[in-house]
PDB file of C-alpha atoms and ligand atoms in Angstrom:
ATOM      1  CA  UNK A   9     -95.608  27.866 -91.712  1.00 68.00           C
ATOM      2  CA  UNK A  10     -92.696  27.393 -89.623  1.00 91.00           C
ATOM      3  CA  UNK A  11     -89.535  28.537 -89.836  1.00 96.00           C
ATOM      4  CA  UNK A  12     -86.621  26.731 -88.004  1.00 98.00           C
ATOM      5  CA  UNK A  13     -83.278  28.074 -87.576  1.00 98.00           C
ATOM      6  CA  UNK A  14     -79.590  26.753 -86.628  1.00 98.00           C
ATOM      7  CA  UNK A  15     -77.009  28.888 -85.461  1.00 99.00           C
ATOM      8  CA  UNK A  16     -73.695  27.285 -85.571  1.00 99.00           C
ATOM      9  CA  UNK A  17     -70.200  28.088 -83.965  1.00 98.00           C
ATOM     10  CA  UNK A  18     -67.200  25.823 -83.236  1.00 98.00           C
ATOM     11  CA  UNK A  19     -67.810  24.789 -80.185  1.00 98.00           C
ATOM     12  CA  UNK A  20     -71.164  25.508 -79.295  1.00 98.00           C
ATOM     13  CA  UNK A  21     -71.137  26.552 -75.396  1.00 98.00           C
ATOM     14  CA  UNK A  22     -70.028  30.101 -75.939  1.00 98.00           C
ATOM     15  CA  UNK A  23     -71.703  31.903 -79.294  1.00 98.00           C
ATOM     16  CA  UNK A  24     -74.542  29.833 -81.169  1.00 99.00           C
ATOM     17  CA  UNK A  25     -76.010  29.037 -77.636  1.00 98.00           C
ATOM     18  CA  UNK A  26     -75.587  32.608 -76.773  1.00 99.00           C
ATOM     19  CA  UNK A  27     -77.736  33.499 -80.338  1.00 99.00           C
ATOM     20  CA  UNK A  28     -80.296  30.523 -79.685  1.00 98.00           C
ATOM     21  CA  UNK A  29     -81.057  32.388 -76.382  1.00 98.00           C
ATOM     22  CA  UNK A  30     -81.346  36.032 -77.565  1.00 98.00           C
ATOM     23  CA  UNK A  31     -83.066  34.377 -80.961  1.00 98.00           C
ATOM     24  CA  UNK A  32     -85.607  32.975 -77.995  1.00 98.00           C
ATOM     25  CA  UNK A  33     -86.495  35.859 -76.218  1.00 98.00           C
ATOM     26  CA  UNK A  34     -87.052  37.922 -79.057  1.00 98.00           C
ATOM     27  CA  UNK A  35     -89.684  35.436 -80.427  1.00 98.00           C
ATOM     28  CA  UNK A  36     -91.130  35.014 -77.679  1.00 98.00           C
ATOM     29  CA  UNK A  37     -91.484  39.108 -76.815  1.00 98.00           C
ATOM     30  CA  UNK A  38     -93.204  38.691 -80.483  1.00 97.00           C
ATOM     31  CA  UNK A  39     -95.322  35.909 -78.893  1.00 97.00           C
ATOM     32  CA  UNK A  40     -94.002  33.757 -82.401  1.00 97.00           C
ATOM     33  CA  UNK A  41     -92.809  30.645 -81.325  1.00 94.00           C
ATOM     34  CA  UNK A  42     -95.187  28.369 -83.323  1.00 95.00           C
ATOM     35  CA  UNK A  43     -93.813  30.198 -86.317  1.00 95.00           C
ATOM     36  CA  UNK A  44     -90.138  30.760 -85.966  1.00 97.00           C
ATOM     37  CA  UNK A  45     -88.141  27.963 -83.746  1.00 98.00           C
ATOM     38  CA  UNK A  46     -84.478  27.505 -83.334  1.00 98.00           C
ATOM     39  CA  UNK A  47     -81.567  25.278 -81.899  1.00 98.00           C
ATOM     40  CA  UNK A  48     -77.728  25.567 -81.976  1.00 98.00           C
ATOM     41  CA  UNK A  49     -74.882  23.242 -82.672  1.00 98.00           C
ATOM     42  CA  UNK A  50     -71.178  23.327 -82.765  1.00 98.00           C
ATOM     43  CA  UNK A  51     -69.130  22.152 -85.621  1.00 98.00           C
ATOM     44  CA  UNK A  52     -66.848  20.676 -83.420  1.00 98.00           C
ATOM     45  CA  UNK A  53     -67.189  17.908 -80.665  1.00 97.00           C
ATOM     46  CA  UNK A  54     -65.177  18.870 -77.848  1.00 95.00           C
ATOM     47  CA  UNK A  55     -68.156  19.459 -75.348  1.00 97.00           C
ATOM     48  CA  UNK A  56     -70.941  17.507 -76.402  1.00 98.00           C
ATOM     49  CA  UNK A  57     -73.572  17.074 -73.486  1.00 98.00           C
ATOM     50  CA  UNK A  58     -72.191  19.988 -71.718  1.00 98.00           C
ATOM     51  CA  UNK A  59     -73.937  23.218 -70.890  1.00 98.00           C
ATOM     52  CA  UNK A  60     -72.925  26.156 -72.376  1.00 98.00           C
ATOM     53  CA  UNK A  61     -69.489  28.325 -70.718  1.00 98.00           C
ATOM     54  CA  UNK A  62     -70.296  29.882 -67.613  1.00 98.00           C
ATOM     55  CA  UNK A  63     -69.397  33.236 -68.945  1.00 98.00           C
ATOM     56  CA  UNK A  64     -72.116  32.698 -71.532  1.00 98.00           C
ATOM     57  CA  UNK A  65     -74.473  31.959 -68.925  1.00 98.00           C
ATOM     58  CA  UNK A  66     -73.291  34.601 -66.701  1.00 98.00           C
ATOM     59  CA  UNK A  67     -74.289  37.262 -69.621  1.00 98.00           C
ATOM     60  CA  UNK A  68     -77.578  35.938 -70.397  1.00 98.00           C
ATOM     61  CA  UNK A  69     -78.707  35.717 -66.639  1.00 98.00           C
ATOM     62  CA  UNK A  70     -77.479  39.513 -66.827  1.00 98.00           C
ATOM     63  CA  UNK A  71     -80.420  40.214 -69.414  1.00 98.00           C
ATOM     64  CA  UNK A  72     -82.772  37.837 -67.732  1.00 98.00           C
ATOM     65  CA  UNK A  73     -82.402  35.100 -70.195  1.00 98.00           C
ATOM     66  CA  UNK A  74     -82.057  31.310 -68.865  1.00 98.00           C
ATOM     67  CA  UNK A  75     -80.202  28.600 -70.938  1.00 98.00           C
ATOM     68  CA  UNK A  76     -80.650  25.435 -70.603  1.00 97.00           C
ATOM     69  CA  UNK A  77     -79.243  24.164 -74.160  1.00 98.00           C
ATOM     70  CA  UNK A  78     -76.546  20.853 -73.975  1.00 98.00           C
ATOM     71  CA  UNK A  79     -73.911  20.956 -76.767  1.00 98.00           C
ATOM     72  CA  UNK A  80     -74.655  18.917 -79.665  1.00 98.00           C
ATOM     73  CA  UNK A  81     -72.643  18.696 -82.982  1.00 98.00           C
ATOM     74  CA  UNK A  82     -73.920  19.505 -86.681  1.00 98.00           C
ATOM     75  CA  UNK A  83     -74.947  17.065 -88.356  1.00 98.00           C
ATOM     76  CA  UNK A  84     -76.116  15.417 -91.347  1.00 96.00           C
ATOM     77  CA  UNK A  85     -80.009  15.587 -91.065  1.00 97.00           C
ATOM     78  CA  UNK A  86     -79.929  19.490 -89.728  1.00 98.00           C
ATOM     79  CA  UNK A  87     -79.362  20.202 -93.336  1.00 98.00           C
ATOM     80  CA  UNK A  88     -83.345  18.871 -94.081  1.00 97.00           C
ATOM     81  CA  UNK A  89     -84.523  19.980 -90.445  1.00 97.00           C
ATOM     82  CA  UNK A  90     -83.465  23.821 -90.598  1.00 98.00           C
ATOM     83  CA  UNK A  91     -84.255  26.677 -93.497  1.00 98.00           C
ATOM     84  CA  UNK A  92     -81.233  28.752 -91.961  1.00 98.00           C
ATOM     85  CA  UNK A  93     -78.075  27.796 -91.099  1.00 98.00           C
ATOM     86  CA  UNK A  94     -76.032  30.260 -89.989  1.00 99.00           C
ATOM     87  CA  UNK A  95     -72.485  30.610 -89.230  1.00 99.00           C
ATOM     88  CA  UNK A  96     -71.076  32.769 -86.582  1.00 99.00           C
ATOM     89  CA  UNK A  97     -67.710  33.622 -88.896  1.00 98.00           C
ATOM     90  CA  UNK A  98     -66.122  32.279 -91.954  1.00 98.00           C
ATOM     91  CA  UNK A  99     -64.573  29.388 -90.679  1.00 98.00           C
ATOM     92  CA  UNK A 100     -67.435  28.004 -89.592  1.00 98.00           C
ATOM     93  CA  UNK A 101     -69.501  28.590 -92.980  1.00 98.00           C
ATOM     94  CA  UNK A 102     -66.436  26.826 -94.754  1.00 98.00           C
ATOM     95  CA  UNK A 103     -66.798  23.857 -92.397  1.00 98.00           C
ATOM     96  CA  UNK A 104     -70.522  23.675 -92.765  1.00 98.00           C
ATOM     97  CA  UNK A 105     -70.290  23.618 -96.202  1.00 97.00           C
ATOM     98  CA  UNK A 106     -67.813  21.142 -96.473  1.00 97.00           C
ATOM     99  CA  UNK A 107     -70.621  18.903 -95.503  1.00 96.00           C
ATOM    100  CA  UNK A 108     -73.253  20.080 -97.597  1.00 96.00           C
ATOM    101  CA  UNK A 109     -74.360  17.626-100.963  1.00 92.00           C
ATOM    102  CA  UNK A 110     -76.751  19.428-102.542  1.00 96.00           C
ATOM    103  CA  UNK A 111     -77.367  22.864-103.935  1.00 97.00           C
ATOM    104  CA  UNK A 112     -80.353  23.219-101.907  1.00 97.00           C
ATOM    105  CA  UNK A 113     -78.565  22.361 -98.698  1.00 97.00           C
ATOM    106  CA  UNK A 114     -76.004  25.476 -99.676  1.00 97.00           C
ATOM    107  CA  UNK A 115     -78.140  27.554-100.102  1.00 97.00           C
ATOM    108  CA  UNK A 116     -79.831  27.325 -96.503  1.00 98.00           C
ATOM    109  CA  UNK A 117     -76.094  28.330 -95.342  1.00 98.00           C
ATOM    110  CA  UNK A 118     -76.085  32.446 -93.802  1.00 98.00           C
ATOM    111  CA  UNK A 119     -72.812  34.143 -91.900  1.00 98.00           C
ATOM    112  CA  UNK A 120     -74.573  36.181 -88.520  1.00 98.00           C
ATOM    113  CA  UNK A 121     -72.852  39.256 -90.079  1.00 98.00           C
ATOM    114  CA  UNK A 122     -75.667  39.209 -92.963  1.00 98.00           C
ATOM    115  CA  UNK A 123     -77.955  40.231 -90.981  1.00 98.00           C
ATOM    116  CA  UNK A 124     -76.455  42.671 -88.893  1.00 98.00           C
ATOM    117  CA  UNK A 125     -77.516  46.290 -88.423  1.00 98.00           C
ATOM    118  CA  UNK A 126     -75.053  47.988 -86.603  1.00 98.00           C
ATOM    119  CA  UNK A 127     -72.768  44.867 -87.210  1.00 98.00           C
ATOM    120  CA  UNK A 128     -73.510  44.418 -90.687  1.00 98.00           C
ATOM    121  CA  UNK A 129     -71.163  41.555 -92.399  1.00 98.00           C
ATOM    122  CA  UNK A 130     -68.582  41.538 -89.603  1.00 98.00           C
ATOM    123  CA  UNK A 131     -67.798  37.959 -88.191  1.00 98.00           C
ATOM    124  CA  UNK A 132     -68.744  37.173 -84.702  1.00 98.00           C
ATOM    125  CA  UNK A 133     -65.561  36.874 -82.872  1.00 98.00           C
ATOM    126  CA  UNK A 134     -64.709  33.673 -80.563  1.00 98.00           C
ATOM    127  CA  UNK A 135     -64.834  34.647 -77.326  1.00 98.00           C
ATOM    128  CA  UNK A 136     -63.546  31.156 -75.558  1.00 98.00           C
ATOM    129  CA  UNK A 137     -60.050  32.868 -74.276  1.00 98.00           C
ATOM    130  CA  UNK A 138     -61.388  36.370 -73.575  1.00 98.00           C
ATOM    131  CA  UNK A 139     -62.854  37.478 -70.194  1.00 97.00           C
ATOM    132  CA  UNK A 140     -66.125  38.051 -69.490  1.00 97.00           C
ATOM    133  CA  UNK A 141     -65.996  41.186 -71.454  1.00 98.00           C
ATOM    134  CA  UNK A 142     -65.229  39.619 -74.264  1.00 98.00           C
ATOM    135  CA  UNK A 143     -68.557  37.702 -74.122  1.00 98.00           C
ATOM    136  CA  UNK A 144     -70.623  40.690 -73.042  1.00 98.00           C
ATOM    137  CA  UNK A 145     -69.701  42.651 -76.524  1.00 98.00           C
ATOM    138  CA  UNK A 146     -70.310  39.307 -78.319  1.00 98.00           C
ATOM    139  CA  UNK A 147     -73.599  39.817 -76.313  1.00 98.00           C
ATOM    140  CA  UNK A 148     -74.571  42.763 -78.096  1.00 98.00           C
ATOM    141  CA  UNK A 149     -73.483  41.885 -81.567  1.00 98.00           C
ATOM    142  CA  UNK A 150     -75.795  38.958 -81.715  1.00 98.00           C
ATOM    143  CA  UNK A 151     -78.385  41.152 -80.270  1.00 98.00           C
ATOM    144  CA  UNK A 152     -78.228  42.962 -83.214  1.00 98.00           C
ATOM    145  CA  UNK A 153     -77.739  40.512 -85.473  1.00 98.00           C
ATOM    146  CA  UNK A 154     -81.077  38.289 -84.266  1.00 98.00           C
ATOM    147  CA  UNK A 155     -82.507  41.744 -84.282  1.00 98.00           C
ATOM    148  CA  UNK A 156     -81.583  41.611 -88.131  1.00 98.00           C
ATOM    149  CA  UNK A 157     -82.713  38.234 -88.945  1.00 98.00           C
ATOM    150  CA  UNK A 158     -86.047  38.294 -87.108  1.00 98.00           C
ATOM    151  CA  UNK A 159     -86.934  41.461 -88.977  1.00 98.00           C
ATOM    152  CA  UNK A 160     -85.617  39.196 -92.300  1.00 98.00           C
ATOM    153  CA  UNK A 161     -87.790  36.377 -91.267  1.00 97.00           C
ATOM    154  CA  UNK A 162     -90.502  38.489 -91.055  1.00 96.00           C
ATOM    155  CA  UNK A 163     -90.865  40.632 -94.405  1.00 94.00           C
ATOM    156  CA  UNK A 164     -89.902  37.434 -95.747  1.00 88.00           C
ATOM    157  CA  UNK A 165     -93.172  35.599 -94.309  1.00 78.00           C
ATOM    158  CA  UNK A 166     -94.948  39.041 -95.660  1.00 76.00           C
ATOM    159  CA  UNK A 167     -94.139  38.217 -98.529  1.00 70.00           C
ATOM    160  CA  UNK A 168     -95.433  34.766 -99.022  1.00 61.00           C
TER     161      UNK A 168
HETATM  162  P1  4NP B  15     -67.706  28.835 -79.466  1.00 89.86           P
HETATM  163  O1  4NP B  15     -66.326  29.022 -78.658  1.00 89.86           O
HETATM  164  O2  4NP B  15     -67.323  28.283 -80.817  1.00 89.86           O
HETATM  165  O3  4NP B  15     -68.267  30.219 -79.575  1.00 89.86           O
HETATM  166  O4  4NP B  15     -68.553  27.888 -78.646  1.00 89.86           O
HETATM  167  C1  4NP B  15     -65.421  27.985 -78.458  1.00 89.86           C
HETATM  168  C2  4NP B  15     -65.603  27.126 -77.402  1.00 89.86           C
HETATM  169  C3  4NP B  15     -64.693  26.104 -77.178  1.00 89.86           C
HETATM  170  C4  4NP B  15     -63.601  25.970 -78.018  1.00 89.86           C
HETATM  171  C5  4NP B  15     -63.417  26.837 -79.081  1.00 89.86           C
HETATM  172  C6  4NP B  15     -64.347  27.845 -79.309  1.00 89.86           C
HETATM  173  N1  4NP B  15     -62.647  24.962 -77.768  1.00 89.86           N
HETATM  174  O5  4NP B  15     -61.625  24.900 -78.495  1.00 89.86           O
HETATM  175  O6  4NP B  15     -62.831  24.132 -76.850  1.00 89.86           O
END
C-alpha cells in the first residue's frame, strides 16, 4: 500500500518544499519509498515553475539534502491523488479547505503542528522576509514534525 503525501504552504519555494525534502530523506534512511511518497504545492501562484528560495536551498545543502522540486499550485485532483494534506499554518488549512467538496476530501486535510514532537500544534512560521536564520529554525521544526508524521504513518500501516 502506498501512502502519498502533500505538504502545502503559500507559496511553495520556502516551507512545503523544505518538508518534501526532509519528508525524502527520512524515507529514504527507512529505505520506504515504494510505500510512503510525497510532493509539495503552494496555495498560491506567484512562482510557479520556479525552484524553491535560495535560502531554502542553502539549508538543505547544509544537511546534505538536494532539491530539485519546481513550484506548482494545489489543485483540484491532489484532493484524490494524496491521503494527507497538510498545511504548514492555519491560513493555509482555511484556504485548502475552501476548495474541498466532499467530506472525504476534508478529512485528508492535517496542520504540520499535529504531528509535532517538540513542536507539537504550533504553526510553521513563514519564513519569506526573515534571513537565513529564519529558515534554518523552520529547518528544525519540520524536522520534527516529518519526524512526527513518519512515525504516524507508520503505527498507522501497523495497524492495518
Ligand atoms: P512559503 O513562503 O509559503 O513558505 O513558500 C512564501 C514564499 C513567497 C511568498 C509568500 C510566502 N510570496 O508572497 O511571494
Amino acid at each position: 500500500m502506498n501512502i502519498n503525501v502533500l505538504f502545502v504552504c503559500l507559496g511553495n519555494i520556502c516551507r512545503s518544499p523544505m518538508a518534501e525534502g526532509i519528508f525524502n530523506e527520512l524515507i529514504s534512511q527507512k529505505s520506504l519509498h515504494d510505500q510512503i511518497t510525497c510532493d509539495s504545492a503552494g496555495t498560491g501562484n506567484y512562482h510557479i515553475g520556479k525552484l524553491p528560495d535560495h535560502r531554502t536551498i542553502e539549508v538543505c545543502n547544509d544537511n546534505n539534502i538536494t532539491l530539485t522540486h519546481r513550484c506548482r499550485q494545489l489543485k483540484k485532483e491532489d484532493f484524490d491523488t494524496f491521503a494527507y494534506i497538510i498545511a504548514m499554518d492555519n491560513e493555509n488549512l482555511k484556504k485548502i479547505k475552501s476548495l474541498t467538496e466532499s467530506a472525504a476530501h476534508d478529512k485528508k486535510v492535517f496542520l504540520m503542528g499535529d504531528f509535532g514532537k517538540i513542536y507539537k500544534n504550533l504553526p510553521v512560521p513563514d519564513p519569506y522576509y526573515g534571513s537565513k536564520k529564519d529558515f534554518e529554525q523552520v529547518y528544525l521544526q519540520l524536522l520534527d514534525t516529518c519526524e512526527g508524521l513518519l512515525q504516524h504513518l507508520l503505527a498507522k500501516k501497523e495497524a492495518y
